[in-house]
Short mmCIF file of C-alpha atoms in Angstrom, two decimals:
data_model
loop_
_atom_site.label_atom_id
_atom_site.label_comp_id
_atom_site.label_asym_id
_atom_site.label_seq_id
_atom_site.Cartn_x
_atom_site.Cartn_y
_atom_site.Cartn_z
CA MET W 25 -29.33 -68.10 -1.50
CA GLY W 26 -27.02 -69.78 -4.02
CA ASP W 27 -26.59 -73.49 -4.44
CA THR W 28 -22.94 -73.54 -3.39
CA ASN W 29 -21.30 -73.22 -0.04
CA LEU W 30 -17.72 -71.90 0.14
CA SER W 31 -16.01 -73.94 2.88
CA ALA W 32 -12.54 -74.13 4.43
CA VAL W 33 -11.65 -77.81 4.03
CA LEU W 34 -8.64 -79.56 5.53
CA LEU W 35 -7.97 -82.20 2.87
CA GLU W 36 -5.05 -83.72 4.75
CA LYS W 37 -2.21 -82.66 7.00
CA GLY W 38 -0.84 -79.33 5.75
CA ASN W 39 -3.37 -79.02 2.93
CA LEU W 40 -6.12 -76.48 3.67
CA LYS W 41 -8.20 -75.30 0.72
CA LEU W 42 -11.40 -73.43 -0.03
CA GLU W 43 -13.99 -75.58 -1.77
CA GLU W 44 -17.52 -75.05 -2.98
CA ARG W 45 -19.82 -77.58 -1.34
CA PRO W 46 -23.60 -78.07 -1.45
CA VAL W 47 -25.61 -75.95 0.94
CA PRO W 48 -26.68 -78.29 3.79
CA LYS W 49 -30.40 -78.59 4.60
CA PRO W 50 -31.63 -78.73 8.20
CA GLY W 51 -33.17 -81.95 9.43
CA LYS W 52 -35.57 -82.45 12.30
CA ASN W 53 -34.71 -80.25 15.31
CA GLU W 54 -31.94 -78.55 13.34
CA VAL W 55 -31.38 -75.09 11.92
CA GLN W 56 -29.41 -73.91 8.92
CA ILE W 57 -27.14 -70.97 9.77
CA ALA W 58 -25.68 -68.34 7.48
CA MET W 59 -22.29 -68.12 9.15
CA HIS W 60 -20.88 -64.76 10.12
CA SER W 61 -17.92 -64.96 12.53
CA VAL W 62 -15.63 -67.93 13.17
CA GLY W 63 -12.58 -67.66 15.42
CA ILE W 64 -9.46 -69.70 14.80
CA CYS W 65 -8.60 -71.95 17.74
CA GLY W 66 -5.23 -73.52 18.45
CA SER W 67 -6.81 -76.91 17.73
CA ASP W 68 -7.72 -75.78 14.20
CA VAL W 69 -4.10 -74.84 13.54
CA HIS W 70 -2.87 -78.07 15.14
CA TYR W 71 -5.03 -80.23 12.87
CA TRP W 72 -3.81 -78.23 9.87
CA VAL W 73 -0.12 -78.52 10.77
CA HIS W 74 0.00 -81.99 12.36
CA GLY W 75 -3.10 -83.76 11.06
CA ALA W 76 -4.03 -85.07 14.50
CA ILE W 77 -4.54 -84.25 18.16
CA GLY W 78 -3.98 -87.33 20.30
CA ASP W 79 -6.35 -90.07 19.13
CA PHE W 80 -8.30 -87.69 16.87
CA VAL W 81 -6.73 -88.14 13.43
CA VAL W 82 -7.77 -86.45 10.18
CA ARG W 83 -8.41 -89.42 7.87
CA ALA W 84 -10.79 -87.70 5.43
CA PRO W 85 -11.44 -84.12 4.28
CA MET W 86 -12.92 -82.04 7.12
CA ILE W 87 -14.26 -78.49 7.36
CA LEU W 88 -12.49 -76.61 10.15
CA GLY W 89 -13.87 -74.11 12.67
CA HIS W 90 -15.88 -74.36 15.90
CA GLU W 91 -15.86 -70.90 17.54
CA ALA W 92 -18.84 -69.59 15.65
CA SER W 93 -21.92 -67.42 15.27
CA GLY W 94 -24.32 -66.54 12.48
CA THR W 95 -27.94 -65.97 11.46
CA VAL W 96 -30.62 -68.63 11.24
CA SER W 97 -31.46 -68.94 7.54
CA GLU W 98 -33.77 -71.98 7.60
CA VAL W 99 -35.58 -73.89 10.34
CA GLY W 100 -36.06 -77.65 10.42
CA GLU W 101 -39.11 -79.57 11.60
CA GLY W 102 -39.82 -79.35 15.32
CA VAL W 103 -37.84 -76.17 16.04
CA THR W 104 -39.97 -73.68 17.95
CA HIS W 105 -37.57 -71.45 19.91
CA LEU W 106 -35.71 -70.06 16.89
CA LYS W 107 -36.86 -68.44 13.66
CA VAL W 108 -35.28 -67.24 10.42
CA GLY W 109 -33.32 -64.05 11.09
CA ASP W 110 -32.34 -64.88 14.67
CA ARG W 111 -28.69 -64.20 15.43
CA VAL W 112 -27.16 -67.13 17.31
CA ALA W 113 -24.00 -68.39 18.97
CA ILE W 114 -23.28 -72.04 18.27
CA GLU W 115 -22.21 -74.42 21.02
CA PRO W 116 -20.18 -76.79 18.83
CA GLY W 117 -20.57 -80.07 20.71
CA VAL W 118 -23.76 -82.12 20.38
CA PRO W 119 -23.97 -85.14 22.71
CA CYS W 120 -26.26 -88.19 22.52
CA ARG W 121 -28.48 -86.79 25.32
CA TYR W 122 -29.31 -90.32 26.59
CA CYS W 123 -26.21 -91.77 28.31
CA ASP W 124 -25.41 -91.53 32.03
CA TYR W 125 -23.02 -88.63 31.41
CA CYS W 126 -25.65 -86.65 29.53
CA LYS W 127 -28.41 -87.39 32.02
CA GLY W 128 -26.05 -86.50 34.87
CA GLY W 129 -25.38 -83.07 33.40
CA ARG W 130 -21.82 -83.82 32.28
CA TYR W 131 -22.56 -84.16 28.60
CA ASN W 132 -19.06 -82.97 27.68
CA LEU W 133 -17.91 -86.49 28.66
CA CYS W 134 -20.44 -88.21 26.37
CA LEU W 135 -18.73 -90.96 24.38
CA GLU W 136 -20.95 -90.21 21.37
CA MET W 137 -20.17 -86.48 21.30
CA GLN W 138 -20.24 -84.92 17.83
CA PHE W 139 -17.97 -81.88 18.09
CA CYS W 140 -17.39 -79.43 15.24
CA ALA W 141 -14.02 -79.84 13.52
CA THR W 142 -13.00 -82.83 15.60
CA PRO W 143 -12.43 -85.73 13.17
CA PRO W 144 -14.51 -86.94 11.45
CA VAL W 145 -17.12 -84.21 12.14
CA ASP W 146 -17.19 -81.14 9.89
CA GLY W 147 -16.84 -77.70 11.45
CA SER W 148 -18.53 -74.41 10.70
CA LEU W 149 -15.96 -72.37 8.73
CA ALA W 150 -18.25 -72.05 5.71
CA ARG W 151 -20.99 -69.84 4.23
CA TYR W 152 -23.72 -72.16 5.53
CA TYR W 153 -23.78 -74.74 8.30
CA VAL W 154 -26.44 -76.94 9.93
CA HIS W 155 -26.55 -77.52 13.69
CA ALA W 156 -28.79 -78.90 16.43
CA ALA W 157 -31.21 -76.11 17.33
CA ASP W 158 -30.99 -76.73 21.08
CA PHE W 159 -27.27 -76.00 20.98
CA CYS W 160 -27.80 -72.60 19.35
CA PHE W 161 -28.21 -69.59 21.64
CA LYS W 162 -30.02 -66.45 20.54
CA LEU W 163 -27.90 -63.32 20.87
CA PRO W 164 -29.35 -60.11 22.30
CA ASP W 165 -29.32 -57.22 19.84
CA HIS W 166 -26.40 -55.49 21.61
CA VAL W 167 -24.13 -58.57 21.52
CA SER W 168 -22.08 -58.73 18.31
CA TYR W 169 -21.42 -61.75 16.12
CA GLU W 170 -17.76 -61.71 17.17
CA GLU W 171 -18.75 -61.73 20.82
CA GLY W 172 -21.07 -64.64 20.01
CA ALA W 173 -18.19 -66.60 18.49
CA LEU W 174 -16.04 -65.85 21.54
CA LEU W 175 -18.58 -67.51 23.82
CA GLU W 176 -16.85 -70.77 22.89
CA PRO W 177 -13.44 -70.04 24.47
CA LEU W 178 -15.19 -68.06 27.21
CA SER W 179 -17.16 -71.20 28.10
CA VAL W 180 -13.86 -73.01 28.60
CA GLY W 181 -12.97 -70.33 31.14
CA VAL W 182 -16.34 -70.68 32.86
CA HIS W 183 -15.95 -74.46 33.14
CA ALA W 184 -12.34 -74.16 34.36
CA CYS W 185 -13.21 -71.62 37.06
CA ARG W 186 -16.22 -73.66 38.17
CA ARG W 187 -14.09 -76.80 38.45
CA ALA W 188 -11.52 -74.76 40.38
CA GLY W 189 -14.11 -73.36 42.78
CA VAL W 190 -13.23 -69.71 42.13
CA THR W 191 -15.41 -67.50 44.30
CA ILE W 192 -15.52 -64.11 46.00
CA GLY W 193 -12.15 -63.34 47.56
CA SER W 194 -10.20 -66.11 45.82
CA LYS W 195 -6.51 -65.62 45.12
CA VAL W 196 -5.93 -67.12 41.67
CA LEU W 197 -2.89 -68.05 39.60
CA ILE W 198 -3.29 -68.50 35.85
CA CYS W 199 -0.39 -70.15 34.04
CA GLY W 200 -0.20 -69.00 30.43
CA ALA W 201 -1.49 -65.71 28.98
CA GLY W 202 -2.69 -67.00 25.61
CA PRO W 203 -6.35 -66.73 24.54
CA ILE W 204 -7.55 -69.38 27.01
CA GLY W 205 -5.51 -67.95 29.88
CA LEU W 206 -6.99 -64.52 29.16
CA VAL W 207 -10.60 -65.76 29.16
CA CYS W 208 -9.89 -67.58 32.43
CA LEU W 209 -8.60 -64.26 33.77
CA LEU W 210 -11.82 -62.49 32.72
CA VAL W 211 -14.04 -65.20 34.20
CA ALA W 212 -12.09 -65.43 37.48
CA LYS W 213 -12.47 -61.69 38.01
CA ALA W 214 -16.18 -61.83 37.14
CA MET W 215 -16.63 -64.65 39.65
CA GLY W 216 -15.17 -62.51 42.40
CA ALA W 217 -11.45 -63.30 42.53
CA ALA W 218 -9.73 -60.73 44.73
CA GLN W 219 -6.33 -61.08 43.10
CA VAL W 220 -5.17 -62.77 39.91
CA ALA W 221 -1.54 -63.51 39.06
CA ILE W 222 -0.70 -64.68 35.55
CA THR W 223 2.51 -66.15 34.14
CA ASP W 224 3.95 -66.27 30.64
CA ILE W 225 7.27 -66.31 28.81
CA ASP W 226 6.15 -63.46 26.52
CA THR W 227 6.21 -59.87 27.80
CA LYS W 228 3.68 -58.69 25.19
CA ARG W 229 1.13 -61.25 26.33
CA LEU W 230 1.65 -60.19 29.94
CA GLU W 231 1.09 -56.57 28.95
CA VAL W 232 -2.24 -57.55 27.40
CA ALA W 233 -3.13 -59.53 30.52
CA LYS W 234 -2.41 -56.51 32.69
CA GLN W 235 -4.60 -54.34 30.45
CA MET W 236 -7.38 -56.91 30.85
CA GLY W 237 -7.20 -56.81 34.63
CA ALA W 238 -4.43 -59.09 35.88
CA HIS W 239 -3.06 -57.80 39.17
CA CYS W 240 0.31 -59.60 39.13
CA PRO W 241 1.92 -60.42 35.76
CA VAL W 242 4.91 -62.74 36.24
CA LEU W 243 7.50 -63.13 33.47
CA VAL W 244 8.82 -66.69 33.42
CA LYS W 245 12.56 -66.93 32.73
CA SER W 246 13.32 -70.28 34.38
CA ARG W 247 12.29 -73.86 33.66
CA ASP W 248 12.55 -74.62 37.39
CA GLY W 249 8.95 -75.00 38.57
CA ARG W 250 9.74 -74.37 42.23
CA GLU W 251 11.69 -71.21 41.39
CA VAL W 252 8.82 -69.78 39.35
CA ALA W 253 6.37 -70.72 42.12
CA GLU W 254 8.44 -68.63 44.53
CA GLN W 255 8.20 -65.72 42.06
CA VAL W 256 4.44 -66.08 42.02
CA VAL W 257 4.12 -66.18 45.81
CA GLN W 258 6.32 -63.11 46.10
CA ALA W 259 4.26 -61.21 43.51
CA LEU W 260 0.89 -62.28 44.95
CA GLY W 261 1.91 -61.96 48.58
CA CYS W 262 0.63 -65.46 49.35
CA ASN W 263 0.09 -68.88 47.82
CA PRO W 264 -2.90 -68.87 45.46
CA ASP W 265 -6.04 -70.72 46.56
CA VAL W 266 -6.53 -71.85 43.01
CA THR W 267 -4.26 -72.38 39.99
CA VAL W 268 -5.61 -72.66 36.46
CA GLU W 269 -2.89 -74.11 34.21
CA CYS W 270 -3.44 -73.15 30.58
CA SER W 271 -0.16 -73.96 28.83
CA GLY W 272 0.25 -77.71 29.19
CA ALA W 273 4.01 -77.22 29.55
CA GLU W 274 5.64 -79.55 32.07
CA PRO W 275 7.52 -76.85 34.03
CA SER W 276 4.32 -74.80 34.24
CA VAL W 277 2.32 -77.70 35.65
CA GLN W 278 5.09 -78.18 38.20
CA THR W 279 4.86 -74.49 39.08
CA GLY W 280 1.12 -74.89 39.56
CA ILE W 281 1.58 -77.65 42.11
CA PHE W 282 4.37 -75.93 44.03
CA ALA W 283 2.57 -72.57 44.10
CA THR W 284 -0.95 -73.67 45.07
CA LYS W 285 -1.65 -73.41 48.76
CA SER W 286 -2.12 -76.54 50.84
CA GLY W 287 -5.70 -77.70 50.48
CA GLY W 288 -6.09 -75.73 47.25
CA VAL W 289 -7.01 -76.75 43.71
CA LEU W 290 -5.02 -77.02 40.49
CA VAL W 291 -7.07 -77.28 37.29
CA LEU W 292 -5.38 -78.56 34.13
CA VAL W 293 -6.76 -76.76 31.09
CA GLY W 294 -3.78 -76.74 28.72
CA LEU W 295 -2.90 -80.01 27.00
CA GLY W 296 0.75 -80.74 26.33
CA PRO W 297 2.67 -84.02 26.07
CA PRO W 298 0.65 -87.14 26.99
CA THR W 299 3.09 -87.95 29.80
CA ILE W 300 4.89 -85.47 32.06
CA ASN W 301 6.83 -85.53 35.32
CA ILE W 302 5.11 -83.80 38.22
CA PRO W 303 5.87 -83.51 41.97
CA ILE W 304 2.97 -85.75 42.92
CA VAL W 305 4.11 -86.35 46.50
CA ASN W 306 4.23 -82.61 47.12
CA ALA W 307 0.63 -82.36 45.91
CA ALA W 308 -0.49 -85.43 47.87
CA VAL W 309 0.92 -84.53 51.28
CA ARG W 310 -0.40 -80.97 50.98
CA GLU W 311 -3.83 -82.12 49.75
CA VAL W 312 -3.63 -80.10 46.55
CA ASP W 313 -6.48 -81.37 44.40
CA ILE W 314 -5.56 -81.83 40.73
CA ARG W 315 -8.55 -81.66 38.40
CA GLY W 316 -8.86 -81.96 34.65
CA ILE W 317 -11.34 -80.25 32.38
CA PHE W 318 -12.61 -81.29 28.97
CA ARG W 319 -14.32 -78.55 26.98
CA TYR W 320 -17.41 -77.49 29.00
CA ALA W 321 -20.99 -78.39 29.89
CA ASN W 322 -23.91 -76.05 30.60
CA CYS W 323 -21.59 -73.04 30.36
CA TYR W 324 -22.85 -71.19 27.27
CA PRO W 325 -25.81 -69.53 29.07
CA THR W 326 -23.46 -68.24 31.78
CA ALA W 327 -20.89 -67.04 29.25
CA LEU W 328 -23.60 -65.25 27.28
CA SER W 329 -24.97 -63.60 30.44
CA MET W 330 -21.49 -62.40 31.40
CA VAL W 331 -21.02 -60.74 28.00
CA ALA W 332 -24.56 -59.41 27.67
CA SER W 333 -24.51 -57.85 31.16
CA GLY W 334 -21.14 -56.18 30.58
CA GLN W 335 -19.43 -58.13 33.37
CA VAL W 336 -16.95 -59.48 30.82
CA ASP W 337 -15.54 -57.66 27.81
CA VAL W 338 -14.16 -60.11 25.24
CA LYS W 339 -13.88 -57.59 22.40
CA PRO W 340 -10.16 -56.80 23.03
CA LEU W 341 -9.31 -60.45 22.34
CA VAL W 342 -9.94 -60.01 18.60
CA THR W 343 -6.82 -58.51 17.04
CA HIS W 344 -6.96 -59.77 13.42
CA ARG W 345 -9.86 -60.04 10.99
CA PHE W 346 -10.07 -61.79 7.62
CA SER W 347 -12.76 -62.71 5.10
CA LEU W 348 -13.60 -66.34 4.36
CA GLU W 349 -11.74 -65.96 1.05
CA GLN W 350 -8.63 -65.03 3.10
CA THR W 351 -8.75 -68.17 5.25
CA LEU W 352 -5.22 -69.31 4.36
CA GLU W 353 -3.81 -65.91 5.31
CA ALA W 354 -5.79 -66.05 8.55
CA PHE W 355 -4.36 -69.46 9.44
CA GLU W 356 -0.83 -68.32 8.64
CA ALA W 357 -1.26 -65.33 10.96
CA SER W 358 -2.60 -67.56 13.73
CA LYS W 359 0.21 -70.09 13.22
CA LYS W 360 2.81 -67.32 13.60
CA GLY W 361 1.23 -66.29 16.89
CA GLU W 362 0.31 -62.85 15.61
CA GLY W 363 -2.04 -61.03 17.98
CA ILE W 364 -4.44 -62.90 20.24
CA LYS W 365 -7.57 -64.07 18.44
CA VAL W 366 -7.91 -64.25 14.66
CA MET W 367 -11.51 -63.90 13.45
CA ILE W 368 -12.83 -64.92 10.02
CA HIS W 369 -15.97 -63.26 8.63
CA CYS W 370 -17.91 -65.73 6.48
CA ASP W 371 -20.74 -63.47 5.32
CA LYS W 372 -19.63 -62.10 1.95
CA ASN W 373 -22.02 -59.17 2.33
CA LYS W 374 -20.75 -58.10 5.74
CA ALA W 375 -17.11 -59.20 5.77
#
């Protein structure tokens, strides 16, 4: 192992460069990981283009990347469940473990959360990276590095469908057929949804969604939420029990409320403007529960089991592959909306 560590560093808004950094050493209860596959998330691109997401502002150079997998290359003191050579998926958020949220099992809400590539915490788009060992999950031999990296967005889908109460026989609407909408589709079907409708403004994305198992693709041509809701009900044959909104667009959230059956659940996954107009009285008088989600908690084991058992196939999500040296090209492709998921291979020997 060399003494340098090629890393994709966001120096400031709009300025992403590759830099050689020291190889990090694992501390107590940590492991060093030789990174292999890192997927580009919309948040990575947003930090690059805008320099901030809400209150999280890039004020100092930060390594990007949080959808990741690799091979344990060094083990810190106290680590007993992993050894050098183990292939692992990395759950990118490490909470304090001691607060009421953590002890109550909702560690995603921990106020002291250290989450990869969320300012000021460095991410994992590098040759080597150090992470808490208990948030690294050993991959079975038949699960690839790319599948390991995709456990991150898949965990978002698991958390969303759990919050929504998707179960056997559910009729589900998913608003938005981007990467997160597609993983929600996969998870909803694995959890027993009988029918899944999915909306988008892009016909190509809807074609992919249909190939991945959506029963009712709905092309959105109107910004009238009630009108699109009527389209959904017509396509599905009923009002959905559950709506999972993955776009964050105001008209789409409105559609979610109007479409969801009385007594049903709308889960807000996509994040758009901080303030939007919604038909709140319609939701209130029909007892439509509106629930938020923030990342995930205790979802990685489920996501890994879904992939390892073959219940969920995430491989079709990866449409573009680049080496770590091609990071800028990879980000440009992702920014242009090319394909679905852009994957960067960080291992120079296996890129």
